[in-house]
Short mmCIF file of C-alpha atoms in Angstrom, two decimals:
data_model
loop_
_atom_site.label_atom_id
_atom_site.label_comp_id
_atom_site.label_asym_id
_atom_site.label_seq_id
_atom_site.Cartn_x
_atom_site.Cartn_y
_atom_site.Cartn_z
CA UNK A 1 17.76 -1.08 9.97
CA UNK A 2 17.92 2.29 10.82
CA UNK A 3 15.14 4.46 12.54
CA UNK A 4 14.31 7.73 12.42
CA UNK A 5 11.78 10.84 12.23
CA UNK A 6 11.70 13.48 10.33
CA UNK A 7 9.87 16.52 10.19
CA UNK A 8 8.30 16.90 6.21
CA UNK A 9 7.77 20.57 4.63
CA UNK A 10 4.19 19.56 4.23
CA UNK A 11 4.44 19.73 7.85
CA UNK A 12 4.21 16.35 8.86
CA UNK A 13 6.08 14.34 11.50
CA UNK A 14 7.13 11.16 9.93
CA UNK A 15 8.88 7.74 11.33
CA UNK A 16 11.12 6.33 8.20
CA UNK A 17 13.02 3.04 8.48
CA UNK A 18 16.30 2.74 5.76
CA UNK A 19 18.93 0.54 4.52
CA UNK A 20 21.93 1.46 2.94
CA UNK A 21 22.93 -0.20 -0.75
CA UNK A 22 25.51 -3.13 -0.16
CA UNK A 23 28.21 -2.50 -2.61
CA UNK A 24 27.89 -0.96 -6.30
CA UNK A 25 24.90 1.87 -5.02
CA UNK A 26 22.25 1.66 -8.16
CA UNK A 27 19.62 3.98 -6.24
CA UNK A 28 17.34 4.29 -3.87
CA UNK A 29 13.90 2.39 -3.37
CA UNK A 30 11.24 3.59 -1.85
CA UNK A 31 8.23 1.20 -0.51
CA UNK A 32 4.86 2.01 0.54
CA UNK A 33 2.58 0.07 2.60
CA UNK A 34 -1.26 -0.37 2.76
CA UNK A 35 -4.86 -0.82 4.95
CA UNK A 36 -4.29 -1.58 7.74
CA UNK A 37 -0.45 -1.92 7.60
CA UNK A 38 3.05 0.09 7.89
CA UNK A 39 6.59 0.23 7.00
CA UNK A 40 6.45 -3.52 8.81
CA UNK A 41 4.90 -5.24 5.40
CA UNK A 42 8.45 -4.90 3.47
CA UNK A 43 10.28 -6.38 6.10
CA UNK A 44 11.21 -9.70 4.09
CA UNK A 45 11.95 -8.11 1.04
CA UNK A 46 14.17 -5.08 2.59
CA UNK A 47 17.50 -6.82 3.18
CA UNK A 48 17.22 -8.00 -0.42
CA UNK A 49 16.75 -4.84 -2.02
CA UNK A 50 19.83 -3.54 0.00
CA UNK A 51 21.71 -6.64 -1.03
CA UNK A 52 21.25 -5.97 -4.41
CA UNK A 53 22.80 -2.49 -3.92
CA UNK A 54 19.28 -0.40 -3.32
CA UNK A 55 18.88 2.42 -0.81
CA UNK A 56 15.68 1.18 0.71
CA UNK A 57 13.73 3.65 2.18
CA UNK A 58 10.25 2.69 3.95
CA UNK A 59 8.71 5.38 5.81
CA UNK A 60 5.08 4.45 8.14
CA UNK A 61 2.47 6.90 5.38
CA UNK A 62 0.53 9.27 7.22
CA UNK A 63 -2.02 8.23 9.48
CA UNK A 64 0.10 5.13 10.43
CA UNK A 65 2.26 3.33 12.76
CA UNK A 66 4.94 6.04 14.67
CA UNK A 67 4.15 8.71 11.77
CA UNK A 68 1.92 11.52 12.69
CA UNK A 69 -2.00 11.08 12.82
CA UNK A 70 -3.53 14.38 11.72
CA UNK A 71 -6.91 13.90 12.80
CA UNK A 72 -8.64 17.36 12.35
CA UNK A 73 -10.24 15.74 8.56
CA UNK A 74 -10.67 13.16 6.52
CA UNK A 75 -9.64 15.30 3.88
CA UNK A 76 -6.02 15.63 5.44
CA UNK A 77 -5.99 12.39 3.85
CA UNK A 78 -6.25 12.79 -0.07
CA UNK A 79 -4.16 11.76 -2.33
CA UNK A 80 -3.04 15.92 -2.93
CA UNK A 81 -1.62 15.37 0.70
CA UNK A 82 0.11 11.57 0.66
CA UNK A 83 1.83 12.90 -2.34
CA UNK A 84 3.38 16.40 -0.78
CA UNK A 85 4.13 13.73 1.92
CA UNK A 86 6.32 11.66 -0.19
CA UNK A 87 8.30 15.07 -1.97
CA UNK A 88 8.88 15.75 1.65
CA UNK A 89 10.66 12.92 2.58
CA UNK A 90 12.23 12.86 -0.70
CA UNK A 91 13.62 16.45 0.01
CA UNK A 92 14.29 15.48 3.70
CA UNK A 93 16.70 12.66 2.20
CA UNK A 94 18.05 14.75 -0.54
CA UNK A 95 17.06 12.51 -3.25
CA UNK A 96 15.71 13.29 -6.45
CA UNK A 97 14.60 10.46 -7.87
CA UNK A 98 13.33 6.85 -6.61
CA UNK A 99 11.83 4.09 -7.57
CA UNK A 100 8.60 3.67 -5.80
CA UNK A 101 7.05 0.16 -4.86
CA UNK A 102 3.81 -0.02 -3.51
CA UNK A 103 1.38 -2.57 -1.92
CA UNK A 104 -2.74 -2.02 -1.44
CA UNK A 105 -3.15 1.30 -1.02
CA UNK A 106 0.25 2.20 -1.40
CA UNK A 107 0.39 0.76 -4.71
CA UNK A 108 -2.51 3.56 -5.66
CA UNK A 109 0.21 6.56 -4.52
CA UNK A 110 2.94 4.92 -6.49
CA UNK A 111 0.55 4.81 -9.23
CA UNK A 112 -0.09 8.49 -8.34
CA UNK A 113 3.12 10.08 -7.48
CA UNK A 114 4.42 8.63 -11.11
CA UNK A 115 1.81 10.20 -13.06
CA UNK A 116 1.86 13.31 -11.39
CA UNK A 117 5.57 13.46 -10.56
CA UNK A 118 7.05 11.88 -13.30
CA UNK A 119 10.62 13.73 -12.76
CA UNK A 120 10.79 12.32 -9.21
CA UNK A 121 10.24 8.53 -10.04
CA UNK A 122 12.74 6.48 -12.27
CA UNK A 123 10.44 3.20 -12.19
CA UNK A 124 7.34 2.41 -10.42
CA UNK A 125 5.76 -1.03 -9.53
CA UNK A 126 2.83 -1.97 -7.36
CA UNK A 127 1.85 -5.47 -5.49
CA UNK A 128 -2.00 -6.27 -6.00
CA UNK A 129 -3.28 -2.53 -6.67
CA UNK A 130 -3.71 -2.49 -10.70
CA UNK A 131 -3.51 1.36 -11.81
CA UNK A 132 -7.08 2.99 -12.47
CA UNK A 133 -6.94 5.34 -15.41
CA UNK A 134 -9.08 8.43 -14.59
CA UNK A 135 -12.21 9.31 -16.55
CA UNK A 136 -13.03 12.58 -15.80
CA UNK A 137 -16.73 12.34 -17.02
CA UNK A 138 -17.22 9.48 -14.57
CA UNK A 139 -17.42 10.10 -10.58
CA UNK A 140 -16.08 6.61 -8.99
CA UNK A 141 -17.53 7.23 -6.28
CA UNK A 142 -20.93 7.43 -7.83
CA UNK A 143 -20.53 4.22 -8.97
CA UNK A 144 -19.47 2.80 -6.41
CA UNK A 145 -22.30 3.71 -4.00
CA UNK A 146 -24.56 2.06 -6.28
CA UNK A 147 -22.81 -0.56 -7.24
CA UNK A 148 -20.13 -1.31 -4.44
CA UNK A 149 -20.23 -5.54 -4.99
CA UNK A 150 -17.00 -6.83 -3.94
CA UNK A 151 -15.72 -3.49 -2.41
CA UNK A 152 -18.89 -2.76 0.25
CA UNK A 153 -16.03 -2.99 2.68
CA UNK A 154 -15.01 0.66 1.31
CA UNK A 155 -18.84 1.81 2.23
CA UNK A 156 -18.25 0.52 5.65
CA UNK A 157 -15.13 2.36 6.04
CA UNK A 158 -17.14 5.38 5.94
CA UNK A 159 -18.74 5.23 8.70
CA UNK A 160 -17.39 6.13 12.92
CA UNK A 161 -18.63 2.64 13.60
CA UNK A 162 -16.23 1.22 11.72
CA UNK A 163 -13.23 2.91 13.20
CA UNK A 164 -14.62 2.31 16.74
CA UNK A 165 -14.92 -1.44 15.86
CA UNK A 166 -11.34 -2.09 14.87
CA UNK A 167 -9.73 -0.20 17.53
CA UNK A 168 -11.93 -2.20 20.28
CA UNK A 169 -9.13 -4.79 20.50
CA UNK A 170 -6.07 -3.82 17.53
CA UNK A 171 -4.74 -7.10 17.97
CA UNK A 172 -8.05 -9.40 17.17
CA UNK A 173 -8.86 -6.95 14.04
CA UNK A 174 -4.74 -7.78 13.18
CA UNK A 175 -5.26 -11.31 13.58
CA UNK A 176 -8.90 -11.18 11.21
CA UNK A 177 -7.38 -9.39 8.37
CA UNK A 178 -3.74 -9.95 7.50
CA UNK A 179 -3.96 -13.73 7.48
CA UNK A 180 -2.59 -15.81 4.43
CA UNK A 181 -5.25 -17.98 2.20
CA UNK A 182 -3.42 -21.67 2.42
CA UNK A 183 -5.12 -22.25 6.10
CA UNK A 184 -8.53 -23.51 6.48
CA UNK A 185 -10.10 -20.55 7.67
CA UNK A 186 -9.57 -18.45 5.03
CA UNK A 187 -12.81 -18.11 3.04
CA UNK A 188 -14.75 -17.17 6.06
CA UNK A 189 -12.01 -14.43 6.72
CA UNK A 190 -12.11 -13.36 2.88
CA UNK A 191 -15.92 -12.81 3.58
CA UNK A 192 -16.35 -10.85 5.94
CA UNK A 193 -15.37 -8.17 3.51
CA UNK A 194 -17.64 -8.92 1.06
CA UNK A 195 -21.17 -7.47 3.00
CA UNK A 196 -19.77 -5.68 5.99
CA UNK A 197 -22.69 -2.79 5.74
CA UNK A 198 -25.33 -6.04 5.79
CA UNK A 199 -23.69 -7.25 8.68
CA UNK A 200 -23.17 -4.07 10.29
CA UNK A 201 -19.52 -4.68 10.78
CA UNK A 202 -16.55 -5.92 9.46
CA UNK A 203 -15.62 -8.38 11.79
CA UNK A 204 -19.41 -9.45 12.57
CA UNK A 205 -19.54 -12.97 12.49
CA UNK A 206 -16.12 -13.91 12.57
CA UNK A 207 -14.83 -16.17 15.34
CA UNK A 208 -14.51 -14.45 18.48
CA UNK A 209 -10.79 -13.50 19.84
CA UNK A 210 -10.82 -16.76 22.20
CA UNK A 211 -11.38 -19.05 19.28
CA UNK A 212 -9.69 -16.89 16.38
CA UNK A 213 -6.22 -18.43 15.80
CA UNK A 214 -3.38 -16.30 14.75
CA UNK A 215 -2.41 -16.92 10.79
CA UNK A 216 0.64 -18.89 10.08
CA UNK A 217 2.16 -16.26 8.44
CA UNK A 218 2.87 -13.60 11.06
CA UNK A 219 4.78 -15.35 14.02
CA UNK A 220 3.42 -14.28 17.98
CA UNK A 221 6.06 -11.44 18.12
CA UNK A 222 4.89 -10.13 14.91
CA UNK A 223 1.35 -9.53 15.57
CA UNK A 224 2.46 -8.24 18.93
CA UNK A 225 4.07 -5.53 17.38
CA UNK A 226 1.32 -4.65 14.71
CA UNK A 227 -1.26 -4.53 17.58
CA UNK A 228 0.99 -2.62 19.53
CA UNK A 229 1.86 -0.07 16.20
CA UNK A 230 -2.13 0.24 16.04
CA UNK A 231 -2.66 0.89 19.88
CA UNK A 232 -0.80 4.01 19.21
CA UNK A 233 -1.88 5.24 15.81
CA UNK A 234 -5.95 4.02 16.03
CA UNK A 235 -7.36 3.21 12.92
CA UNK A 236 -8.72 7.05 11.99
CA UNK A 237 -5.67 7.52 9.59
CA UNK A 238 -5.86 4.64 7.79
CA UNK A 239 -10.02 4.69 7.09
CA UNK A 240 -9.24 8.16 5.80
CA UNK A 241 -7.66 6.80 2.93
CA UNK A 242 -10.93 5.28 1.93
CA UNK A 243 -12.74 8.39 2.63
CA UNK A 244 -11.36 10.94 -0.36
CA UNK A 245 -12.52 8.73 -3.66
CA UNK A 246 -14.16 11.74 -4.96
CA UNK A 247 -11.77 14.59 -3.56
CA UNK A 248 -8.67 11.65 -5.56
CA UNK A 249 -10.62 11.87 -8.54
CA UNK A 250 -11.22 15.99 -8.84
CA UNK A 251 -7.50 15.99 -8.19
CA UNK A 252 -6.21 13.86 -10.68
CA UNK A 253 -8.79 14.97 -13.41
CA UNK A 254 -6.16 17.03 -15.06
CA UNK A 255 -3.78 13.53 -15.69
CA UNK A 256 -6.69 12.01 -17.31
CA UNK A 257 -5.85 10.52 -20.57
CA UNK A 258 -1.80 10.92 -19.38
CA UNK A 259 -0.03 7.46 -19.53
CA UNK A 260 2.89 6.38 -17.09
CA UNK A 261 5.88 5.89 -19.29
CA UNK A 262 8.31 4.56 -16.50
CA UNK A 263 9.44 1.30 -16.32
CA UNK A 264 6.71 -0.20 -14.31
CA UNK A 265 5.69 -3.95 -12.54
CA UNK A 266 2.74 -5.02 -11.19
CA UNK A 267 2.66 -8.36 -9.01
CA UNK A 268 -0.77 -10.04 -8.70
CA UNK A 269 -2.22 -12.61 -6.72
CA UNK A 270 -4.25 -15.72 -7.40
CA UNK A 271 -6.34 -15.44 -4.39
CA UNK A 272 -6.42 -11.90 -4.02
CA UNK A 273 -10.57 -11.64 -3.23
CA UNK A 274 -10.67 -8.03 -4.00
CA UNK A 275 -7.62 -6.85 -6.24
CA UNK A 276 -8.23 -9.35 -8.50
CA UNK A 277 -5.48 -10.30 -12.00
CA UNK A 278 -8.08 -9.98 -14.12
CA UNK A 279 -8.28 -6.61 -13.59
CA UNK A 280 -4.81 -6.08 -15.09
CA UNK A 281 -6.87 -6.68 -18.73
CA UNK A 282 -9.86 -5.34 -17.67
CA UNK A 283 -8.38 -1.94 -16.65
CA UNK A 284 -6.57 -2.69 -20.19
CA UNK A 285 -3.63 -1.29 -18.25
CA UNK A 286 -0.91 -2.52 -21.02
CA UNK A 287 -2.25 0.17 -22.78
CA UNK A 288 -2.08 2.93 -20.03
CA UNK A 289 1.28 2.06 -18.58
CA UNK A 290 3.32 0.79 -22.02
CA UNK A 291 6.57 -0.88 -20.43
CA UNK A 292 4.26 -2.49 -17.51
CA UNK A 293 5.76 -5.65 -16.32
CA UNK A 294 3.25 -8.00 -15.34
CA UNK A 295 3.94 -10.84 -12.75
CA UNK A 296 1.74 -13.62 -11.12
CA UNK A 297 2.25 -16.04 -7.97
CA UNK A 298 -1.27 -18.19 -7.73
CA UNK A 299 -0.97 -19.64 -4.66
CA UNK A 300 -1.48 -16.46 -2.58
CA UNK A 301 -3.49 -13.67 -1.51
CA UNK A 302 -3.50 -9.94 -0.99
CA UNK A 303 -1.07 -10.14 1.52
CA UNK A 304 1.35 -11.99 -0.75
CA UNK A 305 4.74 -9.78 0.27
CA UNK A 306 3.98 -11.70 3.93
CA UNK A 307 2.58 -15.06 2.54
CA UNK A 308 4.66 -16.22 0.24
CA UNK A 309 7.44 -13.78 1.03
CA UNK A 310 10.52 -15.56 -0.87
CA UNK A 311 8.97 -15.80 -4.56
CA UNK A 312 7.46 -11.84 -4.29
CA UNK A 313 10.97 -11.09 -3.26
CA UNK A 314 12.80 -13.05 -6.06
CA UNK A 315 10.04 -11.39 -8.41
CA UNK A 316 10.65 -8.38 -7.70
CA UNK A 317 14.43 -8.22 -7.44
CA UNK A 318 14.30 -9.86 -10.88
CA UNK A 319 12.59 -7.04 -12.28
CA UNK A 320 14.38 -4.67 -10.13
CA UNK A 321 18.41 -6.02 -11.71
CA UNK A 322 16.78 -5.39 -15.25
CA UNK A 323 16.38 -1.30 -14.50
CA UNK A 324 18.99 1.03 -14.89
CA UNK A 325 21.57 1.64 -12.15
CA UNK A 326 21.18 5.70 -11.34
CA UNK A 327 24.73 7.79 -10.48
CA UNK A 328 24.62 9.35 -7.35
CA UNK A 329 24.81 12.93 -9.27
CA UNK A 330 21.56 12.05 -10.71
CA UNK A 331 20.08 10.03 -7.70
CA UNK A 332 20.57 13.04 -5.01
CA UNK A 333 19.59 16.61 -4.51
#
C-alpha cells in the first residue's frame, strides 16, 4: 500500500493510501470511510479490489486520521466542502471518473458526489447509509430536533461536551464504538447511542476502560493504531460532520426530485441499530436510485466491512465484476 499526501485545490492537505489494479486495469475505486473512522475501515476489502484489477484509492476525509483538521468552523465541514474535497483528489490523481464506495457517513458523500457530480462517478455503492432523497419543503433538521428517537446520538454530537468526552482517552471511546454485535456485550454498547443527551454522554454508563474488553474484531495492534490516528486528529473533524444537517440540506435543495441513474449497491446489515434495512423500502429508494443493487448479510452490524469482513468483500466484488471495465482514455484526465 502506498502512502502519500497531497495538497487539494480546495486547499486541503490530504493523506491518501492506493493500490494499483493487478492485471487487466478496469478503473479506479474510490472508498470513503465514516464516524469515527479513516482510510483504515477498507483495509480487508482493498487487496481484493486491486486483485480484481481496481485502482483503489482511499484517502483519510477531512477532519480525519493524517488528513488536515480545519478547525476554524463547523461549517468547513458541509457536504459543499467534502465534495470539492473529493474533485480535488480526483484532479490531484488525474482521474476523471471513479466509482465511489462508501460506508456511514461516507456512504452519504457517495450518495452526494453522484447526484451532484454525475460526470465524475461511473457507479456508486454505499455500506449501511441508505440514500435520503431531499424534500426541499421539509428541514431535517427540524425534525429531527423534535423527534431525534434512535438518532439522539446526532443531538449529542452537537454539543463541546461531546468532543471533550471522546478525546479524554481515544483508545477507550475506540474500543466502545467499533465493536462487532456476535459478543455478549453488544446490546449495552448498541445503547449507549440510543439516549446519550439523557445520560449526558455517550459513553455514560458503559463499563469503565479497566473492565471494557477490546471487541474481537479489531486485533491489539489494530486499535493501537486507531487510538493513535485519533490522538492526532481529535474528534472536532469528525463531530462536524454531524453538525451541517441544515447547511447539507440548503445545498442540495436544487437536486431535489433528481434521481441517481448510476449503477448503484447498497449493503445492509441485520444488526445495524441505527442504519437500519428497512429503511431501504421505507426511503422507497428503488424508486430514487433505478439500477440500485440491494444486498444483505444478517448476522452483522454497522461495522460489517470489519465484522464479517470476507462475505462484504465477496459482496461487493460480485457486484463490482458485473460493471463495466473503463479504458484508461476515459478513466484519466
Amino acid at each position: 500500500m502506498a502512502h502519500s499526501r497531497l495538497l487539494l485545490s480546495s486547499g486541503l492537505q490530504m493523506h491518501v493510501v492506493q493500490l494499483p489494479a493487478v492485471g487487466e486495469a478496469r478503473g479506479t475505486v474510490l472508498c470513503l470511510h465514516g464516524f469515527p473512522d479513516t482510510w483504515f475501515g477498507w483495509r480487508h476489502q482493498m487487496p481484493a479490489f486491486s486483485q480484481r484489477g481496481w485502482h483503489v484509492v482511499v484517502p483519510d476525509l477531512r477532519g480525519y486520521g493524517e488528513t488536515e483538521v480545519p478547525k476554524e468552523s463547523p461549517a468547513q465541514y458541509q457536504m459543499k466542502e467534502l465534495c470539492e474535497d473529493l474533485l480535488g483528489l480526483l484532479e490531484a490523481l488525474l482521474l476523471r471518473r471513479v466509482v465511489v464506495l462508501g460506508h456511514d457517513w461516507g456512504g452519504s458523500l457517495a450518495w452526494t458526489f453522484a447526484l451532484q457530480f454525475p460526470q465524475r462517478v461511473t457507479a456508486v455503492g454505499a455500506v449501511c447509509t441508505p440514500f435520503f432523497p431531499n424534500n426541499p419543503a421539509k428541514n431535517p433538521w427540524h425534525s429531527m430536533r423534535e423527534k431525534p428517537g434512535r438518532f439522539d446520538y446526532q443531538m449529542w454530537f452537537q454539543n463541546a461536551e461531546a468532543e471533550a468526552e471522546l478525546s479524554e482517552d481515544p483508545e477507550y471511546t475506540v474500543k466502545c464504538i467499533i465493536r462487532g454485535t456476535g459478543e455478549k456485550e453488544a446490546s449495552t454498547f448498541n445503547e449507549a447511542f440510543a439516549s446519550p443527551t439523557e445520560r449526558g454522554g455517550l459513553l455514560k454508563g458503559l463499563p469503565p476502560k479497566e473492565l471494557c474488553p477490546r471487541s474481537e474484531i479489531l486485533s491489539e495492534e489494530e486499535l493501537r493504531y486507531y487510538a493513535a490516528q485519533f490522538r492526532r486528529s481529535g474528534f472536532f473533524g469528525g463531530l462536524s460532520w454531524y453538525r451541517n444537517v441544515e447547511r447539507n440540506w440548503q445545498w442540495m435543495r436544487s437536486t431535489a426530485g433528481q434521481k441517481i441513474q448510476q449503477a448503484a449497491f447498497i449493503l445492509t446489515a441485520g444488526r445495524d441499530p441505527t442504519l437500519r434495512a428497512s429503511m431501504v423500502d421505507s426511503l422507497k429508494m428503488k424508486d430514487w436510485v433505478p439500477r440500485l443493487r440491494h444486498v444483505h448479510i444478517e448476522d452483522a452490524g454497522h461495522w460489517v466491512l470489519q465484522e464479517a469482513p470476507k462475505e462484504a468483500t465477496t459482496l461487493i466484488c460480485e457486484w463490482l465484476d458485473h460493471l463495466p471495465s473503463e479504458s484508461a482514455t476515459m478513466a484519466r484526465l
